[in-house]
């Protein structure tokens, strides 16, 4: 007690206590309204659940598409590794020369690493891949040139093409091959998919706004008298809005949770056939999961959408009761 | 406290609810506003509450031209005025206590302080023992007293009442008016719209008479 600074100006202190008590009052109202709106939702459990389900269904489709694209992006990253060039050396180049050319290619700017495949190694690989041991064995000499597999630093098609042009000018190089067309096609498809997901996300987000907006509009209608009375005795718009904003946010959060649940169920439902299908191609592939980060994003978005839908609905009503 | 300068109010450009109203109410006065239904009593009160804005002239309350208030300032202006309605306007799903506490809740008053002030206001109108009841469990006269408690819990400097005794029998009406006189005695400016001429005549306060939207008489307190 004795440590308190003496004789602070009274005006400043009372000003401060007034603003801190106002802040406490504001916090108190937030707490009261969040609980009150949650209680109102629970009082009509079936109606609330239906609203949340409608929100959840609107969220599941874009979220599922987004997940699918996410796994496609992972696949794409793996494919970048395969954006390699094959440099075919001229015929009649011996191993020592090939080694020197390999060093020159490796030293080239934009080359991550190289792998020299001698003509003999190339032949062996060819025989193994095609299972034509006998037929090829009868050839008198090896028709395959030595080649260098080049992994570029930048897998973007433009950069790869530029690198190919550079490598072609090296002496002893016969031809540079790159197969980018299918990779580009895949990229275009992924781009299309992500735009589709964005458009669907926007559309279904609007759907969520409408669902929440309409529900809150009905709630506002049923509490019209209460709103009029509190506005008559000096409630601000923020005060009137607050319980409805919390209702909207609760609806959004509930819808988001249901959507997470639906996505998890869908994942379980599809997991067995998908992994069986992947196994038949000799691959291992598991369906992407939302994960904690994705779930948090989904819940945040759904809550914000619910809040925004409520805000729009209440604001429209408040504009009607302004003094004329 | 209240100053009307050449105030007119038209609805929809045709119907003239109020025309060229001029009067001044001093701080601490008690004034009755009377006239037949449709004479403009409610319109006049609605202008002071800033539920509507005049189409002509200006209204000053506590020295401020309320026509110039920004919409965001309107709630804070209304907090300085206590209003009693003919139909009480109590919230049916809240207890008497919470109905009276509403203005304090809006202001963010700390709950313990709010409870103290609510009980003081309920005590003043003689309903402290009914604080847990719902409005529907109360008689018309009791509901009106709850409405008055709600109007004064904020200690407003101006108290407005629109036909506060409209549906009550003479004895209850007299009780309600006595309550308003009590608040006036401690310095609150009181303005009551009423068509109960007999009751008004007995109370001997200043009377403003309206007819068809015009102020036809301003009778000083006897």
PDB file of C-alpha atoms in Angstrom, chain B residues 37-196:
ATOM      1  CA  UNK B  37     -55.702  10.674 -29.670  1.00  0.00           C
ATOM      2  CA  UNK B  38     -54.158  11.639 -32.974  1.00  0.00           C
ATOM      3  CA  UNK B  39     -53.467  15.199 -31.827  1.00  0.00           C
ATOM      4  CA  UNK B  40     -49.729  14.618 -32.069  1.00  0.00           C
ATOM      5  CA  UNK B  41     -48.727  13.732 -28.490  1.00  0.00           C
ATOM      6  CA  UNK B  42     -46.893  10.555 -29.430  1.00  0.00           C
ATOM      7  CA  UNK B  43     -45.263  12.179 -32.456  1.00  0.00           C
ATOM      8  CA  UNK B  44     -43.909  14.919 -30.218  1.00  0.00           C
ATOM      9  CA  UNK B  45     -42.446  12.395 -27.783  1.00  0.00           C
ATOM     10  CA  UNK B  46     -41.002  10.367 -30.659  1.00  0.00           C
ATOM     11  CA  UNK B  47     -39.144  13.458 -31.831  1.00  0.00           C
ATOM     12  CA  UNK B  48     -37.567  13.901 -28.390  1.00  0.00           C
ATOM     13  CA  UNK B  49     -36.629  10.207 -28.254  1.00  0.00           C
ATOM     14  CA  UNK B  50     -35.092  10.637 -31.696  1.00  0.00           C
ATOM     15  CA  UNK B  51     -37.198   7.819 -33.095  1.00  0.00           C
ATOM     16  CA  UNK B  52     -38.065  10.315 -35.798  1.00  0.00           C
ATOM     17  CA  UNK B  53     -36.587  13.540 -37.059  1.00  0.00           C
ATOM     18  CA  UNK B  54     -38.618  16.724 -37.602  1.00  0.00           C
ATOM     19  CA  UNK B  55     -39.298  17.802 -41.169  1.00  0.00           C
ATOM     20  CA  UNK B  56     -39.102  21.455 -40.095  1.00  0.00           C
ATOM     21  CA  UNK B  57     -37.581  23.422 -37.234  1.00  0.00           C
ATOM     22  CA  UNK B  58     -35.282  22.031 -34.579  1.00  0.00           C
ATOM     23  CA  UNK B  59     -35.429  20.267 -31.243  1.00  0.00           C
ATOM     24  CA  UNK B  60     -32.895  21.046 -28.534  1.00  0.00           C
ATOM     25  CA  UNK B  61     -32.453  18.799 -25.519  1.00  0.00           C
ATOM     26  CA  UNK B  62     -30.058  19.855 -22.736  1.00  0.00           C
ATOM     27  CA  UNK B  63     -28.751  22.560 -25.066  1.00  0.00           C
ATOM     28  CA  UNK B  64     -27.902  20.212 -27.957  1.00  0.00           C
ATOM     29  CA  UNK B  65     -29.606  20.292 -31.337  1.00  0.00           C
ATOM     30  CA  UNK B  66     -30.489  16.608 -31.489  1.00  0.00           C
ATOM     31  CA  UNK B  67     -31.127  16.844 -35.241  1.00  0.00           C
ATOM     32  CA  UNK B  68     -27.385  17.247 -35.670  1.00  0.00           C
ATOM     33  CA  UNK B  69     -26.467  14.093 -33.761  1.00  0.00           C
ATOM     34  CA  UNK B  70     -24.598  11.546 -35.815  1.00  0.00           C
ATOM     35  CA  UNK B  71     -26.450   8.171 -35.975  1.00  0.00           C
ATOM     36  CA  UNK B  72     -23.651   6.569 -33.959  1.00  0.00           C
ATOM     37  CA  UNK B  73     -24.287   9.117 -31.174  1.00  0.00           C
ATOM     38  CA  UNK B  74     -28.022   8.399 -30.952  1.00  0.00           C
ATOM     39  CA  UNK B  75     -27.719   5.443 -28.505  1.00  0.00           C
ATOM     40  CA  UNK B  76     -25.665   7.528 -26.075  1.00  0.00           C
ATOM     41  CA  UNK B  77     -28.205  10.341 -26.303  1.00  0.00           C
ATOM     42  CA  UNK B  78     -31.057   7.931 -25.540  1.00  0.00           C
ATOM     43  CA  UNK B  79     -29.268   6.664 -22.431  1.00  0.00           C
ATOM     44  CA  UNK B  80     -29.834  10.064 -20.812  1.00  0.00           C
ATOM     45  CA  UNK B  81     -33.605   9.734 -21.194  1.00  0.00           C
ATOM     46  CA  UNK B  82     -35.899   7.407 -19.299  1.00  0.00           C
ATOM     47  CA  UNK B  83     -38.968   6.329 -21.271  1.00  0.00           C
ATOM     48  CA  UNK B  84     -42.206   4.763 -19.999  1.00  0.00           C
ATOM     49  CA  UNK B  85     -44.555   3.252 -22.577  1.00  0.00           C
ATOM     50  CA  UNK B  86     -48.286   2.696 -22.444  1.00  0.00           C
ATOM     51  CA  UNK B  87     -47.832  -1.013 -23.201  1.00  0.00           C
ATOM     52  CA  UNK B  88     -44.814  -1.310 -20.845  1.00  0.00           C
ATOM     53  CA  UNK B  89     -42.571  -2.899 -23.512  1.00  0.00           C
ATOM     54  CA  UNK B  90     -41.214  -5.412 -21.027  1.00  0.00           C
ATOM     55  CA  UNK B  91     -39.333  -8.428 -22.355  1.00  0.00           C
ATOM     56  CA  UNK B  92     -41.621 -11.376 -21.695  1.00  0.00           C
ATOM     57  CA  UNK B  93     -38.895 -13.999 -21.398  1.00  0.00           C
ATOM     58  CA  UNK B  94     -36.934 -12.179 -18.686  1.00  0.00           C
ATOM     59  CA  UNK B  95     -37.588 -11.780 -15.002  1.00  0.00           C
ATOM     60  CA  UNK B  96     -38.601  -8.437 -13.529  1.00  0.00           C
ATOM     61  CA  UNK B  97     -35.076  -8.059 -12.190  1.00  0.00           C
ATOM     62  CA  UNK B  98     -33.496  -8.565 -15.623  1.00  0.00           C
ATOM     63  CA  UNK B  99     -36.001  -6.267 -17.310  1.00  0.00           C
ATOM     64  CA  UNK B 100     -35.063  -3.443 -14.972  1.00  0.00           C
ATOM     65  CA  UNK B 101     -31.351  -4.293 -15.285  1.00  0.00           C
ATOM     66  CA  UNK B 102     -31.447  -3.974 -19.090  1.00  0.00           C
ATOM     67  CA  UNK B 103     -30.381  -0.296 -19.351  1.00  0.00           C
ATOM     68  CA  UNK B 104     -27.469  -1.002 -16.998  1.00  0.00           C
ATOM     69  CA  UNK B 105     -26.505  -4.083 -18.990  1.00  0.00           C
ATOM     70  CA  UNK B 106     -26.406  -1.916 -22.112  1.00  0.00           C
ATOM     71  CA  UNK B 107     -24.129   0.525 -20.331  1.00  0.00           C
ATOM     72  CA  UNK B 108     -21.870  -2.273 -19.136  1.00  0.00           C
ATOM     73  CA  UNK B 109     -22.385  -1.501 -15.447  1.00  0.00           C
ATOM     74  CA  UNK B 110     -20.600  -3.934 -13.162  1.00  0.00           C
ATOM     75  CA  UNK B 111     -23.115  -6.644 -12.051  1.00  0.00           C
ATOM     76  CA  UNK B 112     -22.908  -6.038  -8.298  1.00  0.00           C
ATOM     77  CA  UNK B 113     -23.433  -2.304  -8.738  1.00  0.00           C
ATOM     78  CA  UNK B 114     -26.221  -3.026 -11.243  1.00  0.00           C
ATOM     79  CA  UNK B 115     -28.000  -5.364  -8.806  1.00  0.00           C
ATOM     80  CA  UNK B 116     -27.838  -2.698  -6.116  1.00  0.00           C
ATOM     81  CA  UNK B 117     -29.364  -0.078  -8.408  1.00  0.00           C
ATOM     82  CA  UNK B 118     -32.034  -2.450  -9.767  1.00  0.00           C
ATOM     83  CA  UNK B 119     -33.160  -3.309  -6.240  1.00  0.00           C
ATOM     84  CA  UNK B 120     -33.221   0.372  -5.286  1.00  0.00           C
ATOM     85  CA  UNK B 121     -35.431   1.151  -8.311  1.00  0.00           C
ATOM     86  CA  UNK B 122     -37.725  -1.827  -7.624  1.00  0.00           C
ATOM     87  CA  UNK B 123     -37.957  -0.796  -3.995  1.00  0.00           C
ATOM     88  CA  UNK B 124     -38.967   2.723  -5.059  1.00  0.00           C
ATOM     89  CA  UNK B 125     -41.912   1.362  -7.104  1.00  0.00           C
ATOM     90  CA  UNK B 126     -42.810  -1.142  -4.359  1.00  0.00           C
ATOM     91  CA  UNK B 127     -42.016  -4.339  -6.283  1.00  0.00           C
ATOM     92  CA  UNK B 128     -38.816  -5.540  -4.660  1.00  0.00           C
ATOM     93  CA  UNK B 129     -40.568  -8.743  -3.551  1.00  0.00           C
ATOM     94  CA  UNK B 130     -41.471  -9.637  -7.162  1.00  0.00           C
ATOM     95  CA  UNK B 131     -37.984  -9.396  -8.703  1.00  0.00           C
ATOM     96  CA  UNK B 132     -37.906 -13.077  -9.713  1.00  0.00           C
ATOM     97  CA  UNK B 133     -41.360 -13.037 -11.341  1.00  0.00           C
ATOM     98  CA  UNK B 134     -41.934 -12.901 -15.104  1.00  0.00           C
ATOM     99  CA  UNK B 135     -43.864  -9.902 -16.495  1.00  0.00           C
ATOM    100  CA  UNK B 136     -46.871 -12.091 -17.334  1.00  0.00           C
ATOM    101  CA  UNK B 137     -47.310 -12.972 -13.659  1.00  0.00           C
ATOM    102  CA  UNK B 138     -47.882  -9.321 -12.760  1.00  0.00           C
ATOM    103  CA  UNK B 139     -51.009  -7.155 -12.959  1.00  0.00           C
ATOM    104  CA  UNK B 140     -51.219  -4.262 -15.433  1.00  0.00           C
ATOM    105  CA  UNK B 141     -50.455  -1.684 -12.759  1.00  0.00           C
ATOM    106  CA  UNK B 142     -47.478  -3.687 -11.502  1.00  0.00           C
ATOM    107  CA  UNK B 143     -46.128  -4.100 -15.039  1.00  0.00           C
ATOM    108  CA  UNK B 144     -46.327  -0.348 -15.503  1.00  0.00           C
ATOM    109  CA  UNK B 145     -44.382   0.172 -12.293  1.00  0.00           C
ATOM    110  CA  UNK B 146     -41.698  -2.219 -13.602  1.00  0.00           C
ATOM    111  CA  UNK B 147     -41.570  -0.082 -16.751  1.00  0.00           C
ATOM    112  CA  UNK B 148     -41.058   2.998 -14.577  1.00  0.00           C
ATOM    113  CA  UNK B 149     -38.335   1.258 -12.559  1.00  0.00           C
ATOM    114  CA  UNK B 150     -36.554   0.418 -15.815  1.00  0.00           C
ATOM    115  CA  UNK B 151     -36.873   4.023 -16.982  1.00  0.00           C
ATOM    116  CA  UNK B 152     -35.346   5.489 -13.813  1.00  0.00           C
ATOM    117  CA  UNK B 153     -32.696   2.869 -12.988  1.00  0.00           C
ATOM    118  CA  UNK B 154     -30.174   4.872 -15.011  1.00  0.00           C
ATOM    119  CA  UNK B 155     -30.994   8.047 -13.042  1.00  0.00           C
ATOM    120  CA  UNK B 156     -31.939   9.942 -16.213  1.00  0.00           C
ATOM    121  CA  UNK B 157     -32.219  13.736 -16.164  1.00  0.00           C
ATOM    122  CA  UNK B 158     -35.298  13.536 -18.396  1.00  0.00           C
ATOM    123  CA  UNK B 159     -38.222  11.136 -17.946  1.00  0.00           C
ATOM    124  CA  UNK B 160     -40.763  10.748 -20.760  1.00  0.00           C
ATOM    125  CA  UNK B 161     -44.020   8.807 -20.461  1.00  0.00           C
ATOM    126  CA  UNK B 162     -46.514   8.045 -23.234  1.00  0.00           C
ATOM    127  CA  UNK B 163     -49.997   7.369 -21.781  1.00  0.00           C
ATOM    128  CA  UNK B 164     -48.551   5.616 -18.721  1.00  0.00           C
ATOM    129  CA  UNK B 165     -52.002   5.200 -17.175  1.00  0.00           C
ATOM    130  CA  UNK B 166     -53.821   4.315 -20.374  1.00  0.00           C
ATOM    131  CA  UNK B 167     -55.175   0.965 -19.263  1.00  0.00           C
ATOM    132  CA  UNK B 168     -55.326   1.467 -15.498  1.00  0.00           C
ATOM    133  CA  UNK B 169     -58.217   2.209 -13.141  1.00  0.00           C
ATOM    134  CA  UNK B 170     -58.312   5.651 -11.442  1.00  0.00           C
ATOM    135  CA  UNK B 171     -56.709   4.559  -8.162  1.00  0.00           C
ATOM    136  CA  UNK B 172     -53.782   2.831  -9.900  1.00  0.00           C
ATOM    137  CA  UNK B 173     -53.431   5.826 -12.229  1.00  0.00           C
ATOM    138  CA  UNK B 174     -53.161   8.162  -9.276  1.00  0.00           C
ATOM    139  CA  UNK B 175     -50.499   5.915  -7.726  1.00  0.00           C
ATOM    140  CA  UNK B 176     -48.473   5.941 -10.942  1.00  0.00           C
ATOM    141  CA  UNK B 177     -48.699   9.737 -11.209  1.00  0.00           C
ATOM    142  CA  UNK B 178     -47.605  10.055  -7.585  1.00  0.00           C
ATOM    143  CA  UNK B 179     -44.522   8.051  -8.487  1.00  0.00           C
ATOM    144  CA  UNK B 180     -43.702  10.475 -11.304  1.00  0.00           C
ATOM    145  CA  UNK B 181     -44.145  13.386  -8.892  1.00  0.00           C
ATOM    146  CA  UNK B 182     -41.668  11.719  -6.529  1.00  0.00           C
ATOM    147  CA  UNK B 183     -39.048  11.550  -9.269  1.00  0.00           C
ATOM    148  CA  UNK B 184     -39.772  15.146 -10.241  1.00  0.00           C
ATOM    149  CA  UNK B 185     -39.248  16.211  -6.645  1.00  0.00           C
ATOM    150  CA  UNK B 186     -35.657  14.928  -6.697  1.00  0.00           C
ATOM    151  CA  UNK B 187     -34.889  17.035  -9.769  1.00  0.00           C
ATOM    152  CA  UNK B 188     -35.859  14.887 -12.760  1.00  0.00           C
ATOM    153  CA  UNK B 189     -37.548  16.732 -15.630  1.00  0.00           C
ATOM    154  CA  UNK B 190     -40.778  14.848 -16.367  1.00  0.00           C
ATOM    155  CA  UNK B 191     -42.982  15.016 -19.461  1.00  0.00           C
ATOM    156  CA  UNK B 192     -46.132  12.896 -19.569  1.00  0.00           C
ATOM    157  CA  UNK B 193     -48.484  12.491 -22.503  1.00  0.00           C
ATOM    158  CA  UNK B 194     -51.969  11.662 -21.259  1.00  0.00           C
ATOM    159  CA  UNK B 195     -55.602  12.200 -22.179  1.00  0.00           C
ATOM    160  CA  UNK B 196     -56.838  11.592 -18.647  1.00  0.00           C
TER     161      UNK B 196
END
